[in-house]
C-alpha cells in the first residue's frame, strides 16, 4: 500500500504576485452550450425606477399544496412570501412580474468547478467518445489541419480508456510516428491527472523525450499550468461566456477550485464588470501565505467595492490521483498489477495543512478519490486537535470504505460529489475497481448515514448541468444507458437539496433573492422529468442573469 506514496514531492514556492513555478490545474471534459428558444413565457410590467420586485402567481417548489404565491424581493433579499390572493402592503415603486403558474425555487450551485480549464475546454480537442488509441490518433491527425485549433500546442482532452483494447499503444513513440513529430501534442486522460506527450512537446517544456511520454500527477502539473496560459483579456472573455451558459441552467453560484491565484484573477474580473455568478475561491498551498498576509479567511469578500459576489472559499488539497489515470490511491491494487495508485501528500502533511488552514479560518476541501486516500484523509482529520470548520468537504469521495462513513458525520464533513462522473466513468470503474462498484459513488449510503452532500460537476471533467446531475443521482444511469449499482440511488428530494444554493428545498423570507424559475415541479420528477425541465429565468440578488 505504501506504493501510493511514490508521487510525493516537495511543494513549489509562490511569489508575492501569486505566480508559481509549479501549479496543478484541475480537470477537463465537455462544456455544454444549450441554446434556449427565443420564446418568452414570462410576462412583466416594468417601471423605470423600480426599487422592489413582486413575483406573482408563482408555484413555490416545496409548497405544492399551498397554491399560488406572491414573493416580494427588496434590496436583493426575500422580504415576504404570501398567498397570491392575500393583500399585503407594497413599496411605493415596485416591478410586477407575473409568473403565470410557473415554479419558483432556490437557484442552483455547482460545488466544484475549474473555471479556466472549463473556459478553455471549447478550444481543445475532445476525445471522450473514442474507443481506442487508434481512434484517438486518427482524430488528432484531423485536428492538425483544423483552424479551430490554431495555437502551436495541440491539446486533446478527456481520454477514457476503460474499454480500450489497445491501451498499450498510447505512448510517445506512436504519437511521433502516427500523428506528428513536428507539432507539440498533449493528450490528457479524463481527470487531468495524467498526460501523454510526443517528443517535441516534451522537449519544448523542458522534459526529456524518453520512455512512454506519459506524465502523472506532480510530474504533469507544471505542464498543465504552462499549457493553460492564456492572455488575461482572452481568458476573462471565455469565462464570461462560460458563466452565462451556467446562468442559463439556473446556476447562480460556484465553488471555483481552479489551481491558480484566484484572488488576483477574480478581483480583476469583478473590477471589469463580471456580475453573472457568486464565486467562492479555492485557495491552495502555493497561494495560502499570500491569502493569509492579505488577512483573508473563508467567507471574506474579495470585491468590496463591487457587487460583493466574490468570496474566499475553502483551502484545497489534492491528496491522491484519479480513476481515469489509474492513480487514485486504493486499498487494493489495480487489476493484474501491484500498483495501488498514488498519494500526492503524506498523512503527516495532510494533518499539518488541514490543521493550519483550520486555525487560520479556512474551511477545507480535501480531494480524495480512492478508498485508501479517503481512509487516510478521514482518519487524519479525525486525529486533529480541532475539528474542521463547518462546510468543510471531502471532494469526490468516489470510493469509500462503507464502515468509515460515520467519520463524516462525526466531523461534520460534507461529501462534495459529482454524480455525472459515475456514468462517464462507468466502464473505467468496472475495469479498474471490479467488485467494489457498490462502494463507488455511494450516495445512498452517505444519505442514510446523515451525511450532507453537495453536488457539482468538476467542470470541465463533466458537463456543468445540475439537472443531469440530479437525474443521474436518482437513476444511476445516463438516459438510455446502463446503470451502475442502482441500490446507491437517492430520492429526488435529496438530489434537489444537494443542488440548491441555499441547501433547502424551498425559499423563505430573509433569503438572498437567488432563484430559478422553471416549468415544472422538480420534486415530482423522475430522471427523465428532471432532464426535460426548462429554465425560464435565473435571478441573482434580485436581478436577472438569464431570461428565456
Short mmCIF file of C-alpha atoms in Angstrom, two decimals, residues 280 290 436 521:
data_model
loop_
_atom_site.label_atom_id
_atom_site.label_comp_id
_atom_site.label_asym_id
_atom_site.label_seq_id
_atom_site.Cartn_x
_atom_site.Cartn_y
_atom_site.Cartn_z
CA UNK A 280 -16.20 31.06 -3.85
CA UNK A 290 -0.39 35.30 0.20
CA UNK A 436 -16.16 -2.58 -5.48
CA UNK A 521 -42.07 20.92 -10.00
#
